[in-house]
Tab-separated table of C-alpha atoms and ligand atoms in Angstrom:
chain	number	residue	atom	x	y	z
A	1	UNK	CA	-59.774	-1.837	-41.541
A	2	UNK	CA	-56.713	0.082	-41.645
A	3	UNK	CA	-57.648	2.743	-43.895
A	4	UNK	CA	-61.813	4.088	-44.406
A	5	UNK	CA	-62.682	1.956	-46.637
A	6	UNK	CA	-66.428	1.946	-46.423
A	7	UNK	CA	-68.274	-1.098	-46.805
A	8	UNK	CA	-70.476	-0.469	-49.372
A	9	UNK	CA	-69.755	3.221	-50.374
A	10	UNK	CA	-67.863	2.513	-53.520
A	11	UNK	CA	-69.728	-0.353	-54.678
A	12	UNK	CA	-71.640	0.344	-57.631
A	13	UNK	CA	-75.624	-1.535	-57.982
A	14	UNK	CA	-75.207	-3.244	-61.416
A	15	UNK	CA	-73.060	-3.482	-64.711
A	16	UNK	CA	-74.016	-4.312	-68.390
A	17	UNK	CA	-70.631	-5.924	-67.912
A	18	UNK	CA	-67.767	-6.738	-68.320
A	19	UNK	CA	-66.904	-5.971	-64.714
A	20	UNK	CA	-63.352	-6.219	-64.252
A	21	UNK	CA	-62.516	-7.163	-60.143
A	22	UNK	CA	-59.377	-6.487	-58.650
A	23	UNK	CA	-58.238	-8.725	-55.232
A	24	UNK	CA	-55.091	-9.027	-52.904
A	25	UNK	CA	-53.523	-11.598	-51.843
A	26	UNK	CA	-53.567	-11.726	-47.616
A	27	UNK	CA	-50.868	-12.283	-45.118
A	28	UNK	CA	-51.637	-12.940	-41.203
A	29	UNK	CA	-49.432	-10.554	-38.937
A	30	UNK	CA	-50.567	-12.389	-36.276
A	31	UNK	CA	-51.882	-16.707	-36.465
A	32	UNK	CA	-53.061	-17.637	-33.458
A	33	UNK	CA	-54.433	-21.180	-33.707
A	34	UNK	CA	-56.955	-22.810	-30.912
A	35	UNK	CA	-58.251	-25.970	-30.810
A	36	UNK	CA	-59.687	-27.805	-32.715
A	37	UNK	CA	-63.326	-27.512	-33.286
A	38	UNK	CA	-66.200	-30.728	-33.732
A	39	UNK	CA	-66.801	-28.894	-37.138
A	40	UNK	CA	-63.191	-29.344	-38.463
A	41	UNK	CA	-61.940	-26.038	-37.797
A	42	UNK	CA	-60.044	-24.404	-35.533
A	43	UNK	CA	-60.690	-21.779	-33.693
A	44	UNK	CA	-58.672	-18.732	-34.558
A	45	UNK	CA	-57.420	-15.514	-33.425
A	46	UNK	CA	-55.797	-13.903	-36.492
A	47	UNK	CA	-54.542	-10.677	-37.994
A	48	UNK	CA	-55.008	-10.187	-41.621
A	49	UNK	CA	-53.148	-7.933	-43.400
A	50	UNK	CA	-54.074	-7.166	-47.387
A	51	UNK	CA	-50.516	-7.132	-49.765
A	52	UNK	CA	-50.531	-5.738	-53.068
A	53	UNK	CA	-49.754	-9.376	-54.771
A	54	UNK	CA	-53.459	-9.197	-57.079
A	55	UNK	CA	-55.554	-11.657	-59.272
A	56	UNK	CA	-58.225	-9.924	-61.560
A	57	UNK	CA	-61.094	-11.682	-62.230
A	58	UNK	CA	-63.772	-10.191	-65.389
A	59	UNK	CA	-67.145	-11.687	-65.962
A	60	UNK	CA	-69.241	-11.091	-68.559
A	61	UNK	CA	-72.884	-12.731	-69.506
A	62	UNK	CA	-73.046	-15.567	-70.820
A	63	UNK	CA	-75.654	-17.932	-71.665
A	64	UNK	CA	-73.968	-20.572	-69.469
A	65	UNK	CA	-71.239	-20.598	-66.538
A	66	UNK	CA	-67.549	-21.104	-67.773
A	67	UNK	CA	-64.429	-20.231	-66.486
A	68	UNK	CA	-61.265	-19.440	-68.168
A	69	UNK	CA	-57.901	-18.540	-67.112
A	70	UNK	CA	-54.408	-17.348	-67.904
A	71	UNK	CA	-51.105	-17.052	-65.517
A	72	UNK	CA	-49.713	-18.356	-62.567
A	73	UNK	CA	-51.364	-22.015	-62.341
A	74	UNK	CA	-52.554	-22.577	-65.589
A	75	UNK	CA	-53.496	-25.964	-66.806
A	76	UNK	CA	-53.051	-27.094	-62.749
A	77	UNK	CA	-56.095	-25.536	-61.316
A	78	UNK	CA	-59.715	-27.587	-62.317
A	79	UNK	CA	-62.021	-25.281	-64.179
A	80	UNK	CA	-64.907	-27.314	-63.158
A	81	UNK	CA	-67.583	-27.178	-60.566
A	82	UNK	CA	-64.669	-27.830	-58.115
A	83	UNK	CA	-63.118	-24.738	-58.856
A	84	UNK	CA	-63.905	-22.109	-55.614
A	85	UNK	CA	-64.781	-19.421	-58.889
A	86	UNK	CA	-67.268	-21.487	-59.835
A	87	UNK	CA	-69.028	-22.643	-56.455
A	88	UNK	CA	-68.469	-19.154	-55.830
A	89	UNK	CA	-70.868	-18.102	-58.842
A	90	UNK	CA	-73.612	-20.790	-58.093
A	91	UNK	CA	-73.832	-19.932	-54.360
A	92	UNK	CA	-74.264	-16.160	-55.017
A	93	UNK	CA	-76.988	-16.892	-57.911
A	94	UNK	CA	-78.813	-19.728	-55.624
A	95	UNK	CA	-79.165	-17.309	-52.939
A	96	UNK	CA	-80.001	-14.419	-55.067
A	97	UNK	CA	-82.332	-16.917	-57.112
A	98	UNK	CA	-81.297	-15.882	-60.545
A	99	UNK	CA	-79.434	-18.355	-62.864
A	100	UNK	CA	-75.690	-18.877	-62.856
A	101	UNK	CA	-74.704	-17.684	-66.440
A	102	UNK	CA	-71.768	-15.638	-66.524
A	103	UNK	CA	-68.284	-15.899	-68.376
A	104	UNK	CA	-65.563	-15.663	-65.944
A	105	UNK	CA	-61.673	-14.957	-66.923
A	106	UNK	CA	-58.984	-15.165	-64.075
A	107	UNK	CA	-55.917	-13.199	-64.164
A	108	UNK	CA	-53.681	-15.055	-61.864
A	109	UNK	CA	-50.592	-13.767	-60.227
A	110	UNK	CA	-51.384	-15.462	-56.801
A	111	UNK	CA	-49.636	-18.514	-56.374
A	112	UNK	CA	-51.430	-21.643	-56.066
A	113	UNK	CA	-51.554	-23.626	-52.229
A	114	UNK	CA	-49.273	-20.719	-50.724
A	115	UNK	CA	-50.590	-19.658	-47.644
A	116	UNK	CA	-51.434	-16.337	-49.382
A	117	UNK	CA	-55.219	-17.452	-50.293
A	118	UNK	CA	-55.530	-17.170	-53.930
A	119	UNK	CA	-58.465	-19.600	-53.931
A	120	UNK	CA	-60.562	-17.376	-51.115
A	121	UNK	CA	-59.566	-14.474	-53.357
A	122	UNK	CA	-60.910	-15.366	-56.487
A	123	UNK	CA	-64.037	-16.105	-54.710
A	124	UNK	CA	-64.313	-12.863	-53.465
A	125	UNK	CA	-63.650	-11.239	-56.369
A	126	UNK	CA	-66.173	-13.820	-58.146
A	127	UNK	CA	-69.053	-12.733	-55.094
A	128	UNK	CA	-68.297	-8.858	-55.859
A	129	UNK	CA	-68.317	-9.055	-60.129
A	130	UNK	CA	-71.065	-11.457	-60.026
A	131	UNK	CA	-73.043	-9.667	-57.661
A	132	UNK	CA	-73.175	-6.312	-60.147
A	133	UNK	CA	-72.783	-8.156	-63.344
A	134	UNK	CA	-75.976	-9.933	-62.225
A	135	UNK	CA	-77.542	-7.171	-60.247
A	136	UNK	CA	-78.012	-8.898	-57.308
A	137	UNK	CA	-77.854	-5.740	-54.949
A	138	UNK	CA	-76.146	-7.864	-51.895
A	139	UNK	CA	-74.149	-5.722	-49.249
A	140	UNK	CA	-70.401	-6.816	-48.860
A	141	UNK	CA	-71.317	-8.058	-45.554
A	142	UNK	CA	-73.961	-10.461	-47.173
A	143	UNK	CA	-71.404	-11.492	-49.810
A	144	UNK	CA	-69.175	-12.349	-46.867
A	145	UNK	CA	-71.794	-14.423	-45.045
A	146	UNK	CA	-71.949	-16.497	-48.510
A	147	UNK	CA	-68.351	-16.121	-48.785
A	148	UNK	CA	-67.606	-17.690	-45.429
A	149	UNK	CA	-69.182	-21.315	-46.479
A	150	UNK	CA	-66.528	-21.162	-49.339
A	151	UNK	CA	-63.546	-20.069	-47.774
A	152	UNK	CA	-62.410	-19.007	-44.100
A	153	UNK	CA	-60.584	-15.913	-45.580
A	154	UNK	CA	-63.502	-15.117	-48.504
A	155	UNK	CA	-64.973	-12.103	-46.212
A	156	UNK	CA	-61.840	-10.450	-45.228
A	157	UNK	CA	-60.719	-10.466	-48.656
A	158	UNK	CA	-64.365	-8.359	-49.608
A	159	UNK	CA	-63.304	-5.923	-47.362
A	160	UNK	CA	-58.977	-5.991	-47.105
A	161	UNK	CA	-57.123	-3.612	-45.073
A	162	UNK	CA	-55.901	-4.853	-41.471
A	163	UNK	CA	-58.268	-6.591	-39.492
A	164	UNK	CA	-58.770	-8.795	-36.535
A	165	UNK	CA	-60.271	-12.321	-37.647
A	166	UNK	CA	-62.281	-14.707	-34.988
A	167	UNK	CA	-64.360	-18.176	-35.208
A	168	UNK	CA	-62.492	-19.930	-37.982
A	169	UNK	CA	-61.209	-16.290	-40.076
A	170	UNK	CA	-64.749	-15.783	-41.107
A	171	UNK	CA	-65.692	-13.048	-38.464
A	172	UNK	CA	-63.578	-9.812	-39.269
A	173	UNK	CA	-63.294	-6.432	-37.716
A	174	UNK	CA	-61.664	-3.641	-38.745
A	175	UNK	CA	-58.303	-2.570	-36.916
A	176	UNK	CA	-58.130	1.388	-36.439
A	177	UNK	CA	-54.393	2.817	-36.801
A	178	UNK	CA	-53.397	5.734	-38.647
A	179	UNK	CA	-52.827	5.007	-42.267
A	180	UNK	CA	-49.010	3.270	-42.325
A	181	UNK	CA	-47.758	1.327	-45.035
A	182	UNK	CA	-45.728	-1.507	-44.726
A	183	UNK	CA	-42.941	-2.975	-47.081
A	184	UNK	CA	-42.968	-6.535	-47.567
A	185	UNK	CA	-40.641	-8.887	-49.330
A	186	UNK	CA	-42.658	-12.543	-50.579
A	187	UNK	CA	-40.723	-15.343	-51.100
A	188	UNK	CA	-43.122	-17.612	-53.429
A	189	UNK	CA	-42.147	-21.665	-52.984
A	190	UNK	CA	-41.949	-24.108	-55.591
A	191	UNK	CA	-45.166	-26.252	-55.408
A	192	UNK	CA	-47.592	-25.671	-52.631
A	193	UNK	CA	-48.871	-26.685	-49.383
A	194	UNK	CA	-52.369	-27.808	-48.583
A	195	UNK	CA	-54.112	-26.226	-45.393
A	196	UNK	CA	-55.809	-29.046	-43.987
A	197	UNK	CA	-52.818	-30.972	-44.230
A	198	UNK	CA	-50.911	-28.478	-42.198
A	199	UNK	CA	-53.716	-27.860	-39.498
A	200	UNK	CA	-53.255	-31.758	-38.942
A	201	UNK	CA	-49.597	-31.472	-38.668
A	202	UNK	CA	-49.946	-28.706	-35.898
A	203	UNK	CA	-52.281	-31.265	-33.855
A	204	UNK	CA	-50.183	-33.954	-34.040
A	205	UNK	CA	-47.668	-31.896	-33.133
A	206	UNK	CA	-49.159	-30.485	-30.191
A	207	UNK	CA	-50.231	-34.115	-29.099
A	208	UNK	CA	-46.907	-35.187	-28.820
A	209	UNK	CA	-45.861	-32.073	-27.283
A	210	UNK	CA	-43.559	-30.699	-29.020
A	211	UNK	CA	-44.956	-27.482	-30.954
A	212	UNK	CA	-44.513	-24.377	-29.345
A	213	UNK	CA	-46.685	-22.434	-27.311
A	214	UNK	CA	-49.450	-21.195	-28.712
A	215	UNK	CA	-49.981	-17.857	-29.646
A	216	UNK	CA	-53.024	-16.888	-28.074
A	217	UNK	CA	-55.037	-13.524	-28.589
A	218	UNK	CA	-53.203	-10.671	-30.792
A	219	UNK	CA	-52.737	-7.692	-28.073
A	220	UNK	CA	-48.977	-7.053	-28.734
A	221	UNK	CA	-49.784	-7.462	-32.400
A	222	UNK	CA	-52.424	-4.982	-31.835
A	223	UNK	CA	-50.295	-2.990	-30.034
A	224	UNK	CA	-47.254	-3.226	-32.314
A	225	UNK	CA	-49.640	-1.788	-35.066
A	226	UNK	CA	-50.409	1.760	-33.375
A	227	UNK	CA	-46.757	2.361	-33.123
A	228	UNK	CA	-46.136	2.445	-36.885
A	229	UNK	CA	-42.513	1.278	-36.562
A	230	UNK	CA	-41.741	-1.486	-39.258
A	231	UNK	CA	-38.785	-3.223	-35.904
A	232	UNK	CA	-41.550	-3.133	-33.181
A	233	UNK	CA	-44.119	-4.832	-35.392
A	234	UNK	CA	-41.370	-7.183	-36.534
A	235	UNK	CA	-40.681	-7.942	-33.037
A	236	UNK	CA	-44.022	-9.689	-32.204
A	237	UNK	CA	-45.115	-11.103	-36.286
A	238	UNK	CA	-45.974	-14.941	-35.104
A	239	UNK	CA	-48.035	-18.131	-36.682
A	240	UNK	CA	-48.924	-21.100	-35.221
A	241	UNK	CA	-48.837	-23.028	-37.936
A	242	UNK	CA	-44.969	-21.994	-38.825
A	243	UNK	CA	-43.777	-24.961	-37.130
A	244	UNK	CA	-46.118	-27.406	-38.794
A	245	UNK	CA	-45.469	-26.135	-42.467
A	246	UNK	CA	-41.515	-25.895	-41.632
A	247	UNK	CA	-42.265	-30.092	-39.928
A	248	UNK	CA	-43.739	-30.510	-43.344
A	249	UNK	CA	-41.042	-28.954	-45.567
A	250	UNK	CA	-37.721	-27.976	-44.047
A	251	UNK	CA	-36.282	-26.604	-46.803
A	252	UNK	CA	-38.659	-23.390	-45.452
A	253	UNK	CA	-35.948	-22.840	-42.500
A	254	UNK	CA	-32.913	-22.098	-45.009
A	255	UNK	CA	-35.828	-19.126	-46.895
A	256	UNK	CA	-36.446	-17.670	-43.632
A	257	UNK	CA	-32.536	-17.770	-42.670
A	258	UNK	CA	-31.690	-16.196	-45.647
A	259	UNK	CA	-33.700	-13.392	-45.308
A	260	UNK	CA	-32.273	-13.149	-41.812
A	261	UNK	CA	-29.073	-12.850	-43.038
A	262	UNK	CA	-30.146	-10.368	-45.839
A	263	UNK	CA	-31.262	-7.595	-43.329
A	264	UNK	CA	-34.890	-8.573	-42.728
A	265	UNK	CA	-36.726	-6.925	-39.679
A	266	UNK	CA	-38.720	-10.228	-39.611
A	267	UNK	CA	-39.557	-13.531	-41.703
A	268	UNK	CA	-42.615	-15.842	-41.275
A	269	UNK	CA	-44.501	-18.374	-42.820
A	270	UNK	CA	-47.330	-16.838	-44.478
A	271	UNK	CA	-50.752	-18.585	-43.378
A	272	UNK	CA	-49.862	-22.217	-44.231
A	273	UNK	CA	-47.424	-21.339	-46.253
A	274	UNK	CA	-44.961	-22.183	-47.897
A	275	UNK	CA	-44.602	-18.616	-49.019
A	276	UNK	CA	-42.464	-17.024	-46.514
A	277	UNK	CA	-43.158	-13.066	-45.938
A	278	UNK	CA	-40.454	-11.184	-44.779
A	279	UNK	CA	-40.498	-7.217	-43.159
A	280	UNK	CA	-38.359	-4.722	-44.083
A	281	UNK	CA	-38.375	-0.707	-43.176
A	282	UNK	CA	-39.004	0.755	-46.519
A	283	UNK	CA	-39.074	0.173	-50.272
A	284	UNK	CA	-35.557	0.319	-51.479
A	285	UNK	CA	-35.127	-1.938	-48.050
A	286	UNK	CA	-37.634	-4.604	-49.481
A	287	UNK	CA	-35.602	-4.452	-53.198
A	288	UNK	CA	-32.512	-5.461	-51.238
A	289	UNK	CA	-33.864	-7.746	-49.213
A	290	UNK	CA	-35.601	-9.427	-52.363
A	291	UNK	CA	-32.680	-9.265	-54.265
A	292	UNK	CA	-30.659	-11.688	-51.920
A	293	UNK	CA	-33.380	-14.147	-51.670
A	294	UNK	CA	-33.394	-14.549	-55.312
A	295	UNK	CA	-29.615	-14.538	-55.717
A	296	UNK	CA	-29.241	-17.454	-52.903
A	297	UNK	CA	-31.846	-19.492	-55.043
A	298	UNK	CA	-33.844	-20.311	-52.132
A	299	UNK	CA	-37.420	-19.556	-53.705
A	300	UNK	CA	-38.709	-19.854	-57.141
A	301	UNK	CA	-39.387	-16.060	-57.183
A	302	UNK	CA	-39.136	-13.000	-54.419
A	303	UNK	CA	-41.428	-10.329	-54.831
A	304	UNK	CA	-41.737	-6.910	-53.286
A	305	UNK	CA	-45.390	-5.979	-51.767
A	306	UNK	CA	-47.053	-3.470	-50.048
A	307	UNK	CA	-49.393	-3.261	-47.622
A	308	UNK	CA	-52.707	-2.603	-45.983
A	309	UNK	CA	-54.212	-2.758	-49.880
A	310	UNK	CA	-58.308	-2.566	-50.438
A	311	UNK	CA	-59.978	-5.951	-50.236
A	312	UNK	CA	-61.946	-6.646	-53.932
A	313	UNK	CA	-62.624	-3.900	-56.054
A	314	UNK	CA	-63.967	-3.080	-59.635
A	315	UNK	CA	-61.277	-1.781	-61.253
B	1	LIG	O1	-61.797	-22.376	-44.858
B	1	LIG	P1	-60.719	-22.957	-45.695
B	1	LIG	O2	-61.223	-23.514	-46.991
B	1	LIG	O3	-59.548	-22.092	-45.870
B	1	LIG	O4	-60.201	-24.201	-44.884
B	1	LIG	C1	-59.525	-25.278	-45.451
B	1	LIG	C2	-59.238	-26.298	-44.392
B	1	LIG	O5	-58.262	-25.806	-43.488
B	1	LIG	C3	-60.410	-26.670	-43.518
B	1	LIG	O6	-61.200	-27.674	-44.118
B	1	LIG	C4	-59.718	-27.186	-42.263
B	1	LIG	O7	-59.186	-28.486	-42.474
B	1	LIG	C5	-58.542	-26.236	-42.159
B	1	LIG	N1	-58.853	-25.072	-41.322
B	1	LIG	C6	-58.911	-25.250	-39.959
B	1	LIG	N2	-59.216	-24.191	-39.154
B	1	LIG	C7	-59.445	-22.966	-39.680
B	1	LIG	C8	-59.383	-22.764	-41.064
B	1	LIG	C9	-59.077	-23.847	-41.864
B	1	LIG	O8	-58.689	-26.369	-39.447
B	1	LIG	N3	-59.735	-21.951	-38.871
């Protein structure tokens, strides 16, 4: 990561409760997209980057497992045993082989389907506040390793920062820069996108030749990073899958012109969007730059974020 946060050196061993978690929202610097894989996914070479855009998840024991929830989402997102919280819960307890009774609350500011993965977040925050609400004693390396058969961004969002991500997201290592922050603005869509339907648009667009060229590895990303200046890492932000969420909604090209036009260093599609995350060189910068976007009614809402942020933490 980024910044020293240890794995396991904050994490406290076990909580009467209620433990009240704390989890960013993610970005990728850097989507590189391989092919795909006979398992489904595709092999990536990423770089995650944790914003300060949260969702807070509390759990508390319980006598059975139920999930509540308040925020952005509400009455859209299944509270059932198709929820990611929930699965969440029941892998942790299945592998920890104690039973699954908790009562889980879920702040939400994350918006649903945006590319910014809300749903791998609130997992990760369910792993961590489950894990010491139940006094399960797992490392955040083991939570990740559960993590990663939930979600492909679960174990970098246990550990946050800026980090490298390999196989399908799931294998992450730390990126070592001196401590910068970066100013970003987020330009949250109406309605979302789903990944898988995305990942198939980038295949059939590559099949019939006409996506661009593929990223490949992160080096200039990399690179870009050590230098700490917000116009040379704006110079080489890229994703892969920008041209098969803009194929899918091309409304996305007049959001990412507009914060062109508004001063941005850079503007992509975040993940699989359709959030669109745009760079700017400092803080008032961002307010400007958020400003426009909201006054040209592109977006349902820009937001100003910072980042690297911590990955899940009990707050
Ligand atoms: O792991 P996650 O739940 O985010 O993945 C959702 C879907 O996105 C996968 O089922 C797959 O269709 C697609 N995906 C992919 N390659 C990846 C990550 C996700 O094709 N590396």
């Amino acid at each position: 990561m980024t910044e020293a946060w240890g794995p396991d050196d904050d994490k406290p061993r076990r909580s009467a409760g209620p433990v009240r978690v704390r989890v960013p929202a993610k970005i990728n610097l850097h989507l590189g997209v391989g092919p795909l894989r006979s398992d489904g996914y595709h092999e990536l070479n990423t770089v995650y980057h944790a914003i300060s855009l949260f969702d807070e998840l509390t759990a508390r024991a319980g006598d059975t497992l139920t999930l509540t929830m308040e925020g952005e989402g509400a009455g859209e997102l299944a509270l059932d045993e198709s929820n990611l919280i929930i699965r969440a819960a029941r892998a942790l307890a299945t592998e920890a082989r104690v039973p699954a009774h908790a009562r889980l609350h879920l702040r939400k500011s994350i918006p649903l389907a945006g590319g910014l993965a809300g749903g791998s977040a609130d997992a990760a925050a369910t792993l961590l506040a489950c894990d010491l609400l139940w006094g399960t004693g797992l490392s955040r390396d083991e939570l990740g390793e559960i993590g990663a058969t939930l979600g492909s961004d679960v174990p970098f969002l246990l550990h946050g920062g800026t980090a490298l991500g390999t196989g399908h997201g799931e294998a992450v290592s730390p990126i070592l820069a001196r401590p910068t922050t970066w100013h970003w603005v987020v330009a949250i869509a109406d309605g979302g996108l789903a990944t898988p339907e995305v990942y198939r648009e980038l295949d059939r667009l590559r099949a019939g030749g006409s996506a661009p060229v593929a990223l490949g590895p992160a080096d200039a990303l990399m690179a870009a990073l050590r230098q700490r200046d917000p116009a040379v890492l704006g110079a080489v932000l890229g994703n892969d899958l920008q041209a098969a969420a803009l194929a899918l909604r091309p409304h996305l090209a007049d959001v990412l012109k507009t914060g062109a036009e508004a001063g941005a260093l850079a503007g992509i599609v975040s993940g699989s969007g359709p959030t669109c995350v745009f760079l700017t060189a400092d803080g008032a910068h961002a307010q400007t730059v958020a400003a426009a976007l909201a006054d040209a009614g592109v977006c349902r809402e820009a937001v100003t974020a910072r980042g690297p942020m911590p990955g899940a933490r009990v707050i």
